[in-house]
Amino acid sequence: MRLVGLTGGIASGKSTVSGLFKSAGVPVVDADINVVQKGTGGWKKIVKTFGNDILLENGEIDRALLGQIVFSDPAKRKLLNRLLAPHISCGIFWEILKLWVKGCTVISVDIPLLFETKMDRWTNPVVVVWVDPKTQIERLMLRNGCSEEQAQNRISAQLALDWKKSEADIVINNSGSLEDTKEQFREVLEQVSAPLTWKERMRSRDGFLSIVMCTAAGVLLAQKNLL
């Protein structure tokens, strides 16, 4: 089984690339969505800590409002990360396990804090969606309706995107048009869809079952020879 780590920065276009993976038939485990859905442990901790004011009418977390709160207060941002870290790890594990049981051999894991949570060590390759600083600020201002200063503050609160780029196995430059990104993605898809290595095959469901069957056959044969 191959776990493709997907990460980036705010307004870098990671969600766009995640959508391209889904459209191409590659299952995606979204760390953010899985842990803050209504009724989950992460959702309960957030509501308990930040109050009911951060909820939308349907009971889901108002992500825009929560973002405003934590990005304007470093202490609250660190608190949120501490609250969600165990739920993110556990949630990702169970989602991957369910896909493993189904026999999926390539899975994209969409984790904004991939490097911060050290989960990059479990994924290979690591794909970073990069965008130039000027474009990143412009897109964030347009998306959130915020000022340039507010946009810069939110970007500065995260791990530098250039550093993530330097640590990546694959970089998608999302500074241009959507067509440019799609063209790069087609090359990435070809790379991640290449035949599995023997280690990856052994981690897959079918590889695991083969090991179990071979082991069982060996035990039965040994028992027969002893009789």
mmCIF file with all atom_site columns, C-alpha atoms in Angstrom, residues 63-176:
data_model
loop_
_atom_site.group_PDB
_atom_site.id
_atom_site.type_symbol
_atom_site.label_atom_id
_atom_site.label_alt_id
_atom_site.label_comp_id
_atom_site.label_asym_id
_atom_site.label_entity_id
_atom_site.label_seq_id
_atom_site.pdbx_PDB_ins_code
_atom_site.Cartn_x
_atom_site.Cartn_y
_atom_site.Cartn_z
_atom_site.occupancy
_atom_site.B_iso_or_equiv
_atom_site.pdbx_formal_charge
_atom_site.auth_seq_id
_atom_site.auth_comp_id
_atom_site.auth_asym_id
_atom_site.auth_atom_id
_atom_site.pdbx_PDB_model_num
ATOM 1   C CA . ARG A 1 63  ? -14.258 27.139 10.119  1.00 0.00 ? 63  ARG A CA 1
ATOM 2   C CA . ALA A 1 64  ? -13.914 30.737 8.962   1.00 0.00 ? 64  ALA A CA 1
ATOM 3   C CA . LEU A 1 65  ? -14.738 32.075 12.420  1.00 0.00 ? 65  LEU A CA 1
ATOM 4   C CA . LEU A 1 66  ? -12.537 29.538 14.171  1.00 0.00 ? 66  LEU A CA 1
ATOM 5   C CA . GLY A 1 67  ? -9.720  30.504 11.820  1.00 0.00 ? 67  GLY A CA 1
ATOM 6   C CA . GLN A 1 68  ? -10.093 34.163 12.694  1.00 0.00 ? 68  GLN A CA 1
ATOM 7   C CA . ILE A 1 69  ? -9.883  33.323 16.395  1.00 0.00 ? 69  ILE A CA 1
ATOM 8   C CA . VAL A 1 70  ? -6.822  31.080 16.316  1.00 0.00 ? 70  VAL A CA 1
ATOM 9   C CA . PHE A 1 71  ? -4.812  32.989 13.719  1.00 0.00 ? 71  PHE A CA 1
ATOM 10  C CA . SER A 1 72  ? -5.111  36.192 15.723  1.00 0.00 ? 72  SER A CA 1
ATOM 11  C CA . ASP A 1 73  ? -3.969  34.509 18.932  1.00 0.00 ? 73  ASP A CA 1
ATOM 12  C CA . PRO A 1 74  ? -0.873  32.213 18.850  1.00 0.00 ? 74  PRO A CA 1
ATOM 13  C CA . ALA A 1 75  ? -1.763  30.703 22.241  1.00 0.00 ? 75  ALA A CA 1
ATOM 14  C CA . LYS A 1 76  ? -5.218  29.668 21.039  1.00 0.00 ? 76  LYS A CA 1
ATOM 15  C CA . ARG A 1 77  ? -3.740  28.296 17.819  1.00 0.00 ? 77  ARG A CA 1
ATOM 16  C CA . LYS A 1 78  ? -1.339  26.099 19.782  1.00 0.00 ? 78  LYS A CA 1
ATOM 17  C CA . LEU A 1 79  ? -4.206  25.030 22.041  1.00 0.00 ? 79  LEU A CA 1
ATOM 18  C CA . LEU A 1 80  ? -6.305  24.021 19.038  1.00 0.00 ? 80  LEU A CA 1
ATOM 19  C CA . ASN A 1 81  ? -3.431  21.994 17.592  1.00 0.00 ? 81  ASN A CA 1
ATOM 20  C CA . ARG A 1 82  ? -2.968  20.189 20.920  1.00 0.00 ? 82  ARG A CA 1
ATOM 21  C CA . LEU A 1 83  ? -6.682  19.436 21.144  1.00 0.00 ? 83  LEU A CA 1
ATOM 22  C CA . LEU A 1 84  ? -6.916  17.997 17.654  1.00 0.00 ? 84  LEU A CA 1
ATOM 23  C CA . ALA A 1 85  ? -3.558  16.217 17.258  1.00 0.00 ? 85  ALA A CA 1
ATOM 24  C CA . PRO A 1 86  ? -4.637  12.879 18.825  1.00 0.00 ? 86  PRO A CA 1
ATOM 25  C CA . HIS A 1 87  ? -7.960  12.918 16.969  1.00 0.00 ? 87  HIS A CA 1
ATOM 26  C CA . ILE A 1 88  ? -6.225  13.638 13.677  1.00 0.00 ? 88  ILE A CA 1
ATOM 27  C CA . SER A 1 89  ? -3.845  10.696 14.099  1.00 0.00 ? 89  SER A CA 1
ATOM 28  C CA . CYS A 1 90  ? -6.587  8.314  15.213  1.00 0.00 ? 90  CYS A CA 1
ATOM 29  C CA . GLY A 1 91  ? -9.026  9.477  12.542  1.00 0.00 ? 91  GLY A CA 1
ATOM 30  C CA . ILE A 1 92  ? -6.481  9.096  9.767   1.00 0.00 ? 92  ILE A CA 1
ATOM 31  C CA . PHE A 1 93  ? -5.545  5.605  10.988  1.00 0.00 ? 93  PHE A CA 1
ATOM 32  C CA . TRP A 1 94  ? -9.131  4.353  10.917  1.00 0.00 ? 94  TRP A CA 1
ATOM 33  C CA . GLU A 1 95  ? -9.877  5.872  7.517   1.00 0.00 ? 95  GLU A CA 1
ATOM 34  C CA . ILE A 1 96  ? -6.743  4.278  6.084   1.00 0.00 ? 96  ILE A CA 1
ATOM 35  C CA . LEU A 1 97  ? -7.637  0.951  7.704   1.00 0.00 ? 97  LEU A CA 1
ATOM 36  C CA . LYS A 1 98  ? -11.087 0.994  6.092   1.00 0.00 ? 98  LYS A CA 1
ATOM 37  C CA . LEU A 1 99  ? -9.562  1.666  2.688   1.00 0.00 ? 99  LEU A CA 1
ATOM 38  C CA . TRP A 1 100 ? -6.944  -1.041 3.301   1.00 0.00 ? 100 TRP A CA 1
ATOM 39  C CA . VAL A 1 101 ? -9.701  -3.567 4.015   1.00 0.00 ? 101 VAL A CA 1
ATOM 40  C CA . LYS A 1 102 ? -11.328 -2.597 0.702   1.00 0.00 ? 102 LYS A CA 1
ATOM 41  C CA . GLY A 1 103 ? -8.079  -3.437 -1.062  1.00 0.00 ? 103 GLY A CA 1
ATOM 42  C CA . CYS A 1 104 ? -6.981  0.098  -2.022  1.00 0.00 ? 104 CYS A CA 1
ATOM 43  C CA . THR A 1 105 ? -3.312  0.151  -2.939  1.00 0.00 ? 105 THR A CA 1
ATOM 44  C CA . VAL A 1 106 ? -2.742  3.920  -3.379  1.00 0.00 ? 106 VAL A CA 1
ATOM 45  C CA . ILE A 1 107 ? -4.221  6.393  -0.893  1.00 0.00 ? 107 ILE A CA 1
ATOM 46  C CA . SER A 1 108 ? -3.730  10.157 -0.732  1.00 0.00 ? 108 SER A CA 1
ATOM 47  C CA . VAL A 1 109 ? -3.585  11.548 2.810   1.00 0.00 ? 109 VAL A CA 1
ATOM 48  C CA . ASP A 1 110 ? -4.514  15.247 2.886   1.00 0.00 ? 110 ASP A CA 1
ATOM 49  C CA . ILE A 1 111 ? -2.874  16.696 6.021   1.00 0.00 ? 111 ILE A CA 1
ATOM 50  C CA . PRO A 1 112 ? -2.291  20.471 6.364   1.00 0.00 ? 112 PRO A CA 1
ATOM 51  C CA . LEU A 1 113 ? 0.042   19.872 9.334   1.00 0.00 ? 113 LEU A CA 1
ATOM 52  C CA . LEU A 1 114 ? 1.855   16.922 7.749   1.00 0.00 ? 114 LEU A CA 1
ATOM 53  C CA . PHE A 1 115 ? 5.330   18.083 8.786   1.00 0.00 ? 115 PHE A CA 1
ATOM 54  C CA . GLU A 1 116 ? 4.273   19.681 12.067  1.00 0.00 ? 116 GLU A CA 1
ATOM 55  C CA . THR A 1 117 ? 2.728   16.407 13.283  1.00 0.00 ? 117 THR A CA 1
ATOM 56  C CA . LYS A 1 118 ? 5.695   14.364 11.967  1.00 0.00 ? 118 LYS A CA 1
ATOM 57  C CA . MET A 1 119 ? 3.317   12.282 9.850   1.00 0.00 ? 119 MET A CA 1
ATOM 58  C CA . ASP A 1 120 ? 5.506   12.793 6.791   1.00 0.00 ? 120 ASP A CA 1
ATOM 59  C CA . ARG A 1 121 ? 7.576   9.859  8.062   1.00 0.00 ? 121 ARG A CA 1
ATOM 60  C CA . TRP A 1 122 ? 4.628   7.540  7.335   1.00 0.00 ? 122 TRP A CA 1
ATOM 61  C CA . THR A 1 123 ? 3.982   8.771  3.799   1.00 0.00 ? 123 THR A CA 1
ATOM 62  C CA . ASN A 1 124 ? 5.953   8.374  0.596   1.00 0.00 ? 124 ASN A CA 1
ATOM 63  C CA . PRO A 1 125 ? 6.013   10.331 -1.598  1.00 0.00 ? 125 PRO A CA 1
ATOM 64  C CA . VAL A 1 126 ? 5.232   13.684 0.000   1.00 0.00 ? 126 VAL A CA 1
ATOM 65  C CA . VAL A 1 127 ? 3.502   16.079 -2.395  1.00 0.00 ? 127 VAL A CA 1
ATOM 66  C CA . VAL A 1 128 ? 3.618   19.792 -1.553  1.00 0.00 ? 128 VAL A CA 1
ATOM 67  C CA . VAL A 1 129 ? 1.323   22.231 -3.330  1.00 0.00 ? 129 VAL A CA 1
ATOM 68  C CA . TRP A 1 130 ? 3.387   25.423 -3.600  1.00 0.00 ? 130 TRP A CA 1
ATOM 69  C CA . VAL A 1 131 ? 2.452   28.940 -4.688  1.00 0.00 ? 131 VAL A CA 1
ATOM 70  C CA . ASP A 1 132 ? 4.540   32.110 -4.903  1.00 0.00 ? 132 ASP A CA 1
ATOM 71  C CA . PRO A 1 133 ? 4.101   34.544 -1.955  1.00 0.00 ? 133 PRO A CA 1
ATOM 72  C CA . LYS A 1 134 ? 2.446   37.315 -3.968  1.00 0.00 ? 134 LYS A CA 1
ATOM 73  C CA . THR A 1 135 ? -0.159  34.990 -5.468  1.00 0.00 ? 135 THR A CA 1
ATOM 74  C CA . GLN A 1 136 ? -0.767  33.340 -2.109  1.00 0.00 ? 136 GLN A CA 1
ATOM 75  C CA . ILE A 1 137 ? -1.583  36.667 -0.449  1.00 0.00 ? 137 ILE A CA 1
ATOM 76  C CA . GLU A 1 138 ? -3.813  37.774 -3.322  1.00 0.00 ? 138 GLU A CA 1
ATOM 77  C CA . ARG A 1 139 ? -5.771  34.514 -3.302  1.00 0.00 ? 139 ARG A CA 1
ATOM 78  C CA . LEU A 1 140 ? -6.184  34.549 0.455   1.00 0.00 ? 140 LEU A CA 1
ATOM 79  C CA . MET A 1 141 ? -7.432  38.147 0.414   1.00 0.00 ? 141 MET A CA 1
ATOM 80  C CA . LEU A 1 142 ? -9.914  37.294 -2.323  1.00 0.00 ? 142 LEU A CA 1
ATOM 81  C CA . ARG A 1 143 ? -11.083 34.078 -0.674  1.00 0.00 ? 143 ARG A CA 1
ATOM 82  C CA . ASN A 1 144 ? -11.480 35.408 2.861   1.00 0.00 ? 144 ASN A CA 1
ATOM 83  C CA . GLY A 1 145 ? -12.247 39.041 2.107   1.00 0.00 ? 145 GLY A CA 1
ATOM 84  C CA . CYS A 1 146 ? -9.448  40.136 4.429   1.00 0.00 ? 146 CYS A CA 1
ATOM 85  C CA . SER A 1 147 ? -6.827  42.865 4.279   1.00 0.00 ? 147 SER A CA 1
ATOM 86  C CA . GLU A 1 148 ? -3.282  42.314 3.072   1.00 0.00 ? 148 GLU A CA 1
ATOM 87  C CA . GLU A 1 149 ? -2.001  42.591 6.645   1.00 0.00 ? 149 GLU A CA 1
ATOM 88  C CA . GLN A 1 150 ? -4.493  39.997 7.887   1.00 0.00 ? 150 GLN A CA 1
ATOM 89  C CA . ALA A 1 151 ? -3.576  37.668 5.055   1.00 0.00 ? 151 ALA A CA 1
ATOM 90  C CA . GLN A 1 152 ? 0.127   38.043 5.770   1.00 0.00 ? 152 GLN A CA 1
ATOM 91  C CA . ASN A 1 153 ? -0.433  37.355 9.464   1.00 0.00 ? 153 ASN A CA 1
ATOM 92  C CA . ARG A 1 154 ? -2.275  34.114 8.707   1.00 0.00 ? 154 ARG A CA 1
ATOM 93  C CA . ILE A 1 155 ? 0.442   32.986 6.310   1.00 0.00 ? 155 ILE A CA 1
ATOM 94  C CA . SER A 1 156 ? 3.194   33.871 8.781   1.00 0.00 ? 156 SER A CA 1
ATOM 95  C CA . ALA A 1 157 ? 1.466   31.830 11.481  1.00 0.00 ? 157 ALA A CA 1
ATOM 96  C CA . GLN A 1 158 ? 2.133   28.661 9.491   1.00 0.00 ? 158 GLN A CA 1
ATOM 97  C CA . LEU A 1 159 ? 5.306   26.751 8.728   1.00 0.00 ? 159 LEU A CA 1
ATOM 98  C CA . ALA A 1 160 ? 7.005   28.463 5.782   1.00 0.00 ? 160 ALA A CA 1
ATOM 99  C CA . LEU A 1 161 ? 5.760   27.086 2.475   1.00 0.00 ? 161 LEU A CA 1
ATOM 100 C CA . ASP A 1 162 ? 9.242   27.400 0.951   1.00 0.00 ? 162 ASP A CA 1
ATOM 101 C CA . TRP A 1 163 ? 10.578  25.119 3.693   1.00 0.00 ? 163 TRP A CA 1
ATOM 102 C CA . LYS A 1 164 ? 7.858   22.563 2.982   1.00 0.00 ? 164 LYS A CA 1
ATOM 103 C CA . LYS A 1 165 ? 8.803   22.774 -0.678  1.00 0.00 ? 165 LYS A CA 1
ATOM 104 C CA . SER A 1 166 ? 12.408  21.948 0.182   1.00 0.00 ? 166 SER A CA 1
ATOM 105 C CA . GLU A 1 167 ? 11.294  18.839 2.096   1.00 0.00 ? 167 GLU A CA 1
ATOM 106 C CA . ALA A 1 168 ? 8.931   17.542 -0.594  1.00 0.00 ? 168 ALA A CA 1
ATOM 107 C CA . ASP A 1 169 ? 9.456   14.574 -2.883  1.00 0.00 ? 169 ASP A CA 1
ATOM 108 C CA . ILE A 1 170 ? 7.136   16.144 -5.450  1.00 0.00 ? 170 ILE A CA 1
ATOM 109 C CA . VAL A 1 171 ? 6.197   19.821 -5.830  1.00 0.00 ? 171 VAL A CA 1
ATOM 110 C CA . ILE A 1 172 ? 3.154   21.112 -7.691  1.00 0.00 ? 172 ILE A CA 1
ATOM 111 C CA . ASN A 1 173 ? 3.528   24.791 -8.566  1.00 0.00 ? 173 ASN A CA 1
ATOM 112 C CA . ASN A 1 174 ? 0.007   26.188 -8.328  1.00 0.00 ? 174 ASN A CA 1
ATOM 113 C CA . SER A 1 175 ? 0.972   29.805 -9.080  1.00 0.00 ? 175 SER A CA 1
ATOM 114 C CA . GLY A 1 176 ? -0.420  29.685 -12.590 1.00 0.00 ? 176 GLY A CA 1
#
